[in-house]
Amino acid sequence: MSVFLSKEELELKEEIKQFAEEYVAPKVNEIEKSKSYDTIRNIIRELGKRGFLRVLHPKEYGGSEFGVIGDTIIAEELSAINFALDLSRLASVHLCGMPLNRFGTHEQKEKFLTPLIKGEKIGAIGITEPDVGSDAAGMKTRAHREGDYYIINGEKRFITNGSQADYICLFAITTPLPITRPKTGMTAFIVEKGMKGFTVEKDYELMGLNGTRISHLRFKNVAVPAENRIADENYGFKVLMDELNSERVAIAGQGVGVAKAAFETALRYSTERIQFDREIRGFEGVSFIIADMATRIEAARALTIQAARTLDRISNIRATKIASMAKYYACHSANWIAKEGIQLMGGIGYTKEHPMERFARDAPLLEIGGGTRNVMLYLIQREAYRERGF
Ligand SMILES: Cc1cc2nc3c(=O)[nH]c(=O)nc-3n(C[C@H](O)[C@H](O)[C@H](O)COP(=O)(O)OP(=O)(O)OC[C@H]3O[C@@H](n4cnc5c(N)ncnc54)[C@H](O)[C@@H]3O)c2cc1C
């Protein structure tokens, strides 16, 4: 029963939950400990086979047109079991897939989008650079046209799936300052693995998200065919802004998932641990934290669903404020819940006997990737003033 989700959406939730618990959960140890990306790659392939990568995309290219709401349901249930896996899924079928979905040509969709939906290929998105993160419009990677090709030079860092991806949706400046502002001089391209001059410098060692790959990539005179350009030249900033709105709602879904997993772990432990001859849930200092956690999760999920509905039913452009609110609140809450979860469990929460320490290590990325907490707050206040004419 849900006052927010339809019967069809609840069925999807049940299906992905069952898949996550029966197929993914037994592999979490392998994802955490193995040095190889194979476990994640194989699960993404299986997600594709079972149709879970279809939700966002058009039927013509193998999608199911379930919408952003379907993507947040999948993000929540997979992230509750393993956030690293879901981050890799998201980077492939959503972050790389959405620019193709919304702006790609028929040929680009057939060639690049369908294999992502089937789970046969892995995608990535390349925005961030060593000198440019929050201020994405200031990126330094350059592309210029020579005949039927664009020549790309630059570097990208922190690219999820970067070293493993079959192709990457890359943003570069095609018309640099001072001729025009960066916002009107950016273009999106699909750069394919194996193109000459495209190299992986390294995968970063991270505090969490074991098993996934976050890479530093270099592009030296990479010749990309003009048919790999997504949308018109200099239209890339619009492509990027469009993608970021739906990405942020999906990350909010991931935040709800991580929060939910940490909450369930804490709640169960509070009924098992005995101190001073009673279950620790009997102390208000513990049970009131449980109450706070439960409330935050419901509020975060409600915001996330509202944001997904805005994208699905109203418009992308109108979703900026609610998408930022959902990401800000769900991701901040996930971090708070994981941190409080450790406190609630005492010493054992700080060990690897329980997954709480993994939730606390993985959760900070929620408030960084797809725009930091401050960037979300900036967007929320900007829209709040703008709506009132200030
Ligand atoms: C695990 C991981 C995966 C990632 N995956 C991808 C990916 O797949 N593709 C991709 O392109 N990028 C990816 N990123 C990069 C991520 O999107 C950036 O790290 C993020 O946008 C922040 O940029 P930055 O790290 O350069 O921080 P900065 O922009 O340097 O920010 C540093 C600090 O300054 C604050 N700040 C900056 N500007 C403002 C402002 N105007 N007002 C207030 N505060 C401000 C920020 O909030 C932050 O606290 C990933 C990062 C990580 C860690």
Coordinates of C-alpha atoms and ligand atoms in Angstrom, one line a residue:
M1 CA 0.0 0.0 0.0
S2 CA 1.2 3.5 -0.8
V3 CA -0.5 6.9 -1.1
F4 CA 2.3 7.9 -3.5
L5 CA 2.9 5.0 -5.9
S6 CA 0.6 3.3 -8.3
K7 CA 0.0 -0.4 -8.5
E8 CA 2.4 -0.7 -11.4
E9 CA 5.1 1.2 -9.6
L10 CA 4.6 -0.9 -6.5
E11 CA 5.0 -4.0 -8.6
L12 CA 8.3 -2.6 -10.0
K13 CA 9.5 -1.8 -6.5
E14 CA 8.7 -5.4 -5.4
E15 CA 10.5 -6.9 -8.4
I16 CA 13.7 -4.9 -8.0
K17 CA 13.7 -5.4 -4.3
Q18 CA 13.5 -9.1 -4.7
F19 CA 16.3 -9.0 -7.3
A20 CA 18.5 -6.9 -5.1
E21 CA 18.0 -9.1 -2.1
E22 CA 18.3 -12.5 -3.9
Y23 CA 20.8 -11.7 -6.6
V24 CA 22.9 -8.7 -5.5
A25 CA 23.0 -9.2 -1.7
P26 CA 25.0 -12.5 -1.9
K27 CA 27.6 -10.7 -4.1
V28 CA 28.1 -7.6 -1.9
N29 CA 31.2 -9.2 -0.2
E30 CA 32.7 -9.9 -3.6
I31 CA 32.0 -6.3 -4.8
E32 CA 33.6 -4.9 -1.6
K33 CA 36.7 -7.2 -1.6
S34 CA 37.4 -8.0 -5.2
K35 CA 39.9 -5.9 -7.1
S36 CA 38.0 -6.6 -10.3
Y37 CA 35.1 -4.7 -11.9
D38 CA 33.7 -8.0 -13.3
T39 CA 31.1 -8.5 -10.5
I40 CA 29.6 -5.1 -11.1
R41 CA 29.8 -5.5 -14.9
N42 CA 28.0 -8.9 -14.7
I43 CA 25.2 -7.6 -12.5
I44 CA 24.7 -4.7 -14.9
R45 CA 24.4 -7.2 -17.7
E46 CA 21.8 -9.2 -15.6
L47 CA 19.9 -6.0 -14.8
G48 CA 19.7 -5.4 -18.6
K49 CA 18.5 -9.0 -19.3
R50 CA 15.8 -8.7 -16.7
G51 CA 14.6 -5.3 -18.1
F52 CA 15.5 -3.1 -15.2
L53 CA 17.6 -0.8 -17.3
R54 CA 14.6 0.0 -19.6
V55 CA 12.7 2.4 -17.4
L56 CA 13.9 5.8 -18.6
H57 CA 14.0 5.2 -22.3
P58 CA 11.8 5.1 -25.3
K59 CA 10.2 1.8 -26.4
E60 CA 11.6 2.2 -29.9
Y61 CA 15.1 1.7 -28.6
G62 CA 14.3 -1.1 -26.1
G63 CA 13.0 1.0 -23.2
S64 CA 9.8 0.8 -21.3
E65 CA 9.0 4.5 -20.8
F66 CA 8.3 4.0 -17.1
G67 CA 9.8 7.4 -16.4
V68 CA 12.1 9.0 -13.8
I69 CA 9.8 7.6 -11.1
G70 CA 10.8 4.1 -12.2
D71 CA 14.5 5.1 -12.1
T72 CA 14.2 6.4 -8.5
I73 CA 12.5 3.2 -7.4
I74 CA 15.4 1.1 -8.9
A75 CA 18.0 3.5 -7.4
E76 CA 16.4 3.2 -3.9
E77 CA 16.2 -0.6 -3.9
L78 CA 19.6 -1.3 -5.4
S79 CA 21.4 1.4 -3.2
A80 CA 19.8 -0.1 -0.1
I81 CA 21.8 -3.3 -0.9
N82 CA 24.9 -1.8 -2.6
F83 CA 25.4 1.9 -3.5
A84 CA 28.6 1.2 -5.5
L85 CA 26.7 -1.1 -7.9
D86 CA 23.9 1.4 -8.3
L87 CA 26.3 4.3 -8.9
S88 CA 27.8 2.3 -11.8
R89 CA 24.3 1.5 -13.2
L90 CA 23.3 5.1 -12.9
A91 CA 26.5 6.4 -14.7
S92 CA 25.9 4.1 -17.5
V93 CA 22.2 4.0 -18.4
H94 CA 21.2 7.3 -16.9
L95 CA 24.1 9.8 -17.0
C96 CA 25.3 8.6 -20.4
G97 CA 21.9 7.4 -21.5
M98 CA 19.8 10.5 -20.9
P99 CA 21.7 12.9 -23.2
L100 CA 21.3 10.3 -26.0
N101 CA 17.7 9.7 -25.1
R102 CA 16.8 13.4 -25.1
F103 CA 19.1 14.8 -27.8
G104 CA 20.5 11.9 -29.8
T105 CA 19.7 11.1 -33.4
H106 CA 17.9 7.9 -34.4
E107 CA 21.2 6.4 -35.5
Q108 CA 23.0 7.4 -32.2
K109 CA 20.2 5.9 -30.1
E110 CA 20.3 2.6 -32.0
K111 CA 24.1 2.5 -31.9
F112 CA 24.8 3.7 -28.3
L113 CA 21.6 3.8 -26.3
T114 CA 20.1 0.4 -27.0
P115 CA 23.3 -1.5 -25.9
L116 CA 23.2 0.5 -22.6
I117 CA 19.6 -0.5 -22.0
K118 CA 20.4 -4.2 -22.7
G119 CA 23.3 -4.0 -20.2
E120 CA 25.7 -5.1 -23.0
K121 CA 27.7 -1.9 -23.0
I122 CA 28.9 0.4 -20.1
G123 CA 28.6 4.2 -20.4
A124 CA 30.0 7.1 -18.5
I125 CA 29.7 10.9 -18.4
G126 CA 32.6 13.3 -18.5
I127 CA 32.1 16.8 -17.0
T128 CA 34.5 17.3 -14.1
E129 CA 38.1 18.3 -14.7
P130 CA 41.1 19.0 -12.4
D131 CA 40.4 22.7 -12.4
V132 CA 36.6 22.6 -12.8
G133 CA 34.0 21.0 -10.6
S134 CA 31.0 23.0 -9.4
D135 CA 31.7 25.6 -12.0
A136 CA 31.2 23.2 -14.9
A137 CA 30.7 26.0 -17.5
G138 CA 34.3 26.9 -17.0
M139 CA 35.6 23.6 -18.3
K140 CA 38.9 23.6 -20.2
T141 CA 38.6 20.6 -22.5
R142 CA 38.4 21.9 -26.0
A143 CA 37.1 20.5 -29.3
H144 CA 37.4 22.0 -32.8
R145 CA 36.2 20.8 -36.1
E146 CA 38.5 19.5 -38.8
G147 CA 36.5 18.2 -41.8
D148 CA 34.3 15.3 -40.7
Y149 CA 35.9 15.1 -37.2
Y150 CA 36.2 17.0 -34.0
I151 CA 39.6 17.1 -32.4
I152 CA 39.4 16.9 -28.6
N153 CA 42.1 17.9 -26.1
G154 CA 41.8 17.9 -22.3
E155 CA 41.3 15.8 -19.3
K156 CA 38.4 14.7 -17.0
R157 CA 38.6 13.5 -13.5
F158 CA 36.4 11.6 -11.1
I159 CA 34.6 9.8 -14.0
T160 CA 32.4 7.0 -12.7
N161 CA 33.0 3.8 -14.9
G162 CA 35.7 5.9 -16.7
S163 CA 38.3 3.1 -17.1
Q164 CA 35.6 0.5 -17.9
A165 CA 33.2 2.3 -20.1
D166 CA 32.7 1.4 -23.8
Y167 CA 31.9 5.0 -24.4
I168 CA 31.6 8.3 -22.6
C169 CA 29.3 11.2 -23.1
L170 CA 32.0 14.0 -23.0
F171 CA 31.4 17.7 -22.7
A172 CA 33.9 20.1 -24.3
I173 CA 34.2 23.8 -25.3
T174 CA 33.8 24.3 -29.0
T175 CA 33.6 28.1 -29.0
P176 CA 35.9 29.5 -26.3
L177 CA 35.8 32.9 -24.7
P178 CA 35.8 35.7 -25.5
I179 CA 33.8 35.0 -28.7
T180 CA 31.0 33.7 -26.6
R181 CA 30.1 32.7 -23.0
P182 CA 31.0 29.1 -22.0
K183 CA 27.3 28.4 -21.5
T184 CA 26.7 28.9 -25.2
G185 CA 30.0 27.4 -26.4
M186 CA 29.9 23.9 -25.0
T187 CA 29.2 20.7 -27.1
A188 CA 28.5 17.1 -26.1
F189 CA 30.1 14.1 -27.9
I190 CA 30.2 10.3 -27.6
V191 CA 33.9 9.3 -27.3
E192 CA 34.5 5.6 -27.7
K193 CA 37.0 3.4 -26.0
G194 CA 39.9 2.7 -28.2
M195 CA 39.9 6.0 -30.1
K196 CA 43.5 7.1 -30.6
G197 CA 44.7 9.5 -27.9
F198 CA 42.0 8.6 -25.3
T199 CA 43.8 7.2 -22.3
V200 CA 43.0 6.3 -18.7
E201 CA 45.5 7.9 -16.4
K202 CA 44.4 6.1 -13.3
D203 CA 41.5 4.9 -11.1
Y204 CA 41.3 6.8 -7.8
E205 CA 41.6 5.1 -4.4
L206 CA 38.4 6.1 -2.5
M207 CA 37.2 6.1 1.1
G208 CA 34.2 4.0 0.1
L209 CA 32.2 2.7 -2.9
N210 CA 34.5 -0.3 -3.2
G211 CA 34.2 -2.2 -6.5
T212 CA 33.2 0.8 -8.7
R213 CA 35.8 2.7 -10.7
I214 CA 36.3 6.5 -10.6
S215 CA 38.8 7.5 -13.2
H216 CA 41.1 10.2 -14.5
L217 CA 41.0 10.3 -18.3
R218 CA 43.1 12.1 -20.9
F219 CA 42.2 13.2 -24.4
K220 CA 45.1 14.1 -26.7
N221 CA 44.1 15.0 -30.2
V222 CA 41.3 12.5 -30.1
A223 CA 39.5 12.5 -33.5
V224 CA 35.8 12.0 -32.9
P225 CA 33.6 11.6 -36.0
A226 CA 31.1 14.5 -36.3
E227 CA 28.3 11.9 -36.3
N228 CA 29.1 11.3 -32.6
R229 CA 28.2 14.9 -31.7
I230 CA 25.1 15.0 -29.5
A231 CA 22.7 17.8 -30.6
D232 CA 24.0 20.9 -32.3
E233 CA 27.4 22.4 -31.9
N234 CA 27.4 24.8 -28.9
Y235 CA 24.2 23.3 -27.5
G236 CA 26.0 21.2 -24.9
F237 CA 25.2 23.4 -21.8
K238 CA 21.5 22.8 -22.4
V239 CA 22.1 19.0 -22.8
L240 CA 24.1 19.1 -19.5
M241 CA 21.5 21.0 -17.5
D242 CA 18.7 18.7 -18.8
E243 CA 20.7 15.6 -17.7
L244 CA 21.6 17.0 -14.3
N245 CA 17.9 17.6 -13.2
S246 CA 17.0 13.9 -13.7
E247 CA 20.4 12.7 -12.4
R248 CA 19.8 14.7 -9.1
V249 CA 16.4 13.0 -8.6
A250 CA 17.9 9.6 -9.2
I251 CA 20.7 10.4 -6.6
A252 CA 18.0 11.4 -4.2
G253 CA 16.5 8.0 -4.7
Q254 CA 19.9 6.5 -3.9
G255 CA 20.1 8.6 -0.8
V256 CA 16.7 7.2 0.4
G257 CA 18.0 3.7 -0.3
V258 CA 21.3 4.2 1.7
A259 CA 19.3 5.9 4.5
K260 CA 16.7 3.1 4.6
A261 CA 19.4 0.4 4.9
A262 CA 21.2 2.2 7.7
F263 CA 17.9 2.8 9.5
E264 CA 16.9 -0.9 9.3
T265 CA 20.3 -1.9 10.6
A266 CA 20.0 0.5 13.5
L267 CA 16.4 -0.4 14.4
R268 CA 17.1 -4.1 14.5
Y269 CA 20.2 -3.6 16.6
S270 CA 18.3 -1.5 19.1
T271 CA 16.0 -4.5 19.8
E272 CA 18.9 -6.9 20.2
R273 CA 21.4 -5.1 22.3
I274 CA 20.9 -5.3 26.0
Q275 CA 22.4 -2.8 28.4
F276 CA 21.3 -2.1 32.0
D277 CA 19.0 -5.2 31.7
R278 CA 17.0 -3.9 28.9
E279 CA 17.0 -3.5 25.1
I280 CA 18.6 -0.2 24.3
R281 CA 15.5 0.8 22.4
G282 CA 14.1 1.3 25.9
F283 CA 16.2 4.4 26.3
E284 CA 14.7 7.6 24.8
G285 CA 18.1 8.7 23.7
V286 CA 18.1 5.7 21.3
S287 CA 14.4 5.4 20.3
F288 CA 14.0 9.2 19.6
I289 CA 16.9 8.8 17.1
I290 CA 15.0 6.0 15.5
A291 CA 11.9 8.2 15.3
D292 CA 14.0 11.0 13.7
M293 CA 15.5 8.6 11.2
A294 CA 12.1 7.2 10.2
T295 CA 10.6 10.7 9.7
R296 CA 13.5 11.9 7.6
I297 CA 13.3 8.9 5.3
E298 CA 9.6 9.4 4.7
A299 CA 10.1 13.1 4.0
A300 CA 13.1 12.4 1.7
R301 CA 11.1 9.8 -0.3
A302 CA 8.1 12.2 -0.6
L303 CA 10.3 14.9 -2.0
T304 CA 12.0 12.5 -4.3
I305 CA 8.6 11.2 -5.7
Q306 CA 7.4 14.8 -6.1
A307 CA 10.6 15.7 -8.1
A308 CA 10.3 12.6 -10.3
R309 CA 6.6 13.3 -11.0
T310 CA 7.5 16.9 -11.9
L311 CA 10.0 15.6 -14.4
D312 CA 7.7 13.0 -15.8
R313 CA 4.5 15.0 -15.9
I314 CA 5.3 18.7 -16.0
S315 CA 8.7 19.6 -17.5
N316 CA 12.4 19.3 -17.0
I317 CA 12.9 23.0 -16.8
R318 CA 10.3 23.3 -14.0
A319 CA 12.0 20.6 -12.0
T320 CA 15.2 22.4 -11.0
K321 CA 14.0 23.5 -7.5
I322 CA 12.3 20.4 -6.4
A323 CA 15.0 18.1 -7.9
S324 CA 17.6 20.1 -5.9
M325 CA 15.5 20.0 -2.7
A326 CA 15.1 16.2 -3.1
K327 CA 18.8 15.6 -3.6
Y328 CA 19.8 18.0 -0.8
Y329 CA 17.4 16.6 1.8
A330 CA 17.6 12.9 0.9
C331 CA 21.4 12.9 0.7
H332 CA 22.0 15.0 3.8
S333 CA 19.6 12.7 5.7
A334 CA 21.4 9.6 4.4
N335 CA 24.7 10.9 5.8
W336 CA 23.1 11.9 9.1
I337 CA 21.4 8.5 9.5
A338 CA 24.6 6.5 8.7
K339 CA 26.6 8.6 11.2
E340 CA 24.0 8.4 13.9
G341 CA 23.6 4.7 13.1
I342 CA 27.3 4.2 14.2
Q343 CA 26.7 6.1 17.4
L344 CA 23.6 4.1 18.1
M345 CA 25.4 0.8 17.7
G346 CA 28.4 1.9 19.8
G347 CA 31.7 0.1 19.1
I348 CA 30.3 -2.7 16.9
G349 CA 29.0 -0.1 14.5
Y350 CA 32.5 1.1 13.9
T351 CA 33.7 -2.4 12.8
K352 CA 33.1 -4.4 9.7
E353 CA 30.9 -6.9 11.6
H354 CA 27.9 -4.8 10.5
P355 CA 27.4 -2.9 7.2
M356 CA 26.9 0.5 9.1
E357 CA 30.5 1.5 8.5
R358 CA 30.1 0.8 4.8
F359 CA 27.0 3.0 4.7
A360 CA 28.9 5.8 6.4
R361 CA 31.8 5.5 4.0
D362 CA 29.7 5.4 0.9
A363 CA 27.1 8.1 1.9
P364 CA 29.4 11.2 1.6
L365 CA 29.5 10.9 -2.2
L366 CA 25.7 11.5 -2.3
E367 CA 26.4 15.1 -1.2
I368 CA 29.2 15.6 -3.8
G369 CA 28.4 13.8 -7.1
G370 CA 25.9 15.5 -9.4
G371 CA 26.4 18.8 -7.5
T372 CA 27.5 19.4 -4.0
R373 CA 25.2 20.2 -1.1
N374 CA 26.1 23.9 -1.4
V375 CA 25.3 23.9 -5.1
M376 CA 21.8 22.3 -4.3
L377 CA 21.2 25.1 -1.7
Y378 CA 22.3 27.7 -4.1
L379 CA 19.8 26.5 -6.7
I380 CA 17.0 26.2 -4.2
Q381 CA 17.4 29.8 -3.0
R382 CA 17.9 31.1 -6.5
E383 CA 14.6 29.5 -7.7
A384 CA 12.8 30.6 -4.5
Y385 CA 13.7 34.3 -5.1
R386 CA 13.1 34.0 -8.8
E387 CA 9.6 32.6 -8.4
R388 CA 8.7 35.6 -6.3
G389 CA 10.1 38.1 -8.8
F390 CA 13.3 39.0 -6.9
Ligands
LIG1 C1 33.0 9.1 -6.4 C2 32.8 10.3 -7.3 C3 32.2 10.0 -8.6 C4 32.0 11.0 -9.5 N1 31.5 10.8 -10.7 C5 31.5 11.7 -11.7 C6 31.2 11.4 -13.0 O1 30.8 10.3 -13.4 N2 31.3 12.4 -14.0 C7 31.7 13.7 -13.7 O2 31.8 14.5 -14.6 N3 32.0 14.0 -12.4 C8 31.9 13.1 -11.4 N4 32.3 13.4 -10.1 C9 32.7 14.7 -9.8 C10 31.7 15.5 -9.0 O3 30.5 15.8 -9.7 C11 32.4 16.7 -8.4 O4 33.3 16.3 -7.5 C12 31.5 17.7 -7.8 O5 30.6 18.3 -8.8 C13 32.2 18.8 -7.1 O6 33.2 19.4 -7.8 P1 34.7 19.5 -7.1 O7 35.0 18.1 -6.6 O8 35.6 20.0 -8.1 O9 34.5 20.5 -5.9 P2 34.6 22.1 -6.0 O10 33.7 22.6 -7.0 O11 36.0 22.5 -6.0 O12 34.0 22.4 -4.6 C14 34.8 22.4 -3.4 C15 33.9 23.0 -2.3 O13 33.5 24.4 -2.6 C16 32.1 24.5 -2.5 N5 31.6 25.4 -3.6 C17 32.0 25.5 -4.9 N6 31.4 26.4 -5.5 C18 30.5 27.0 -4.6 C19 29.5 28.0 -4.6 N7 29.3 28.7 -5.8 N8 28.9 28.3 -3.5 C20 29.1 27.6 -2.4 N9 30.0 26.7 -2.2 C21 30.7 26.3 -3.4 C22 31.6 23.1 -2.8 O14 30.2 22.9 -2.3 C23 32.6 22.2 -2.1 O15 32.3 22.2 -0.7 C24 32.4 12.4 -9.2 C25 33.0 12.6 -7.9 C26 33.2 11.6 -7.0 C27 33.9 11.9 -5.7

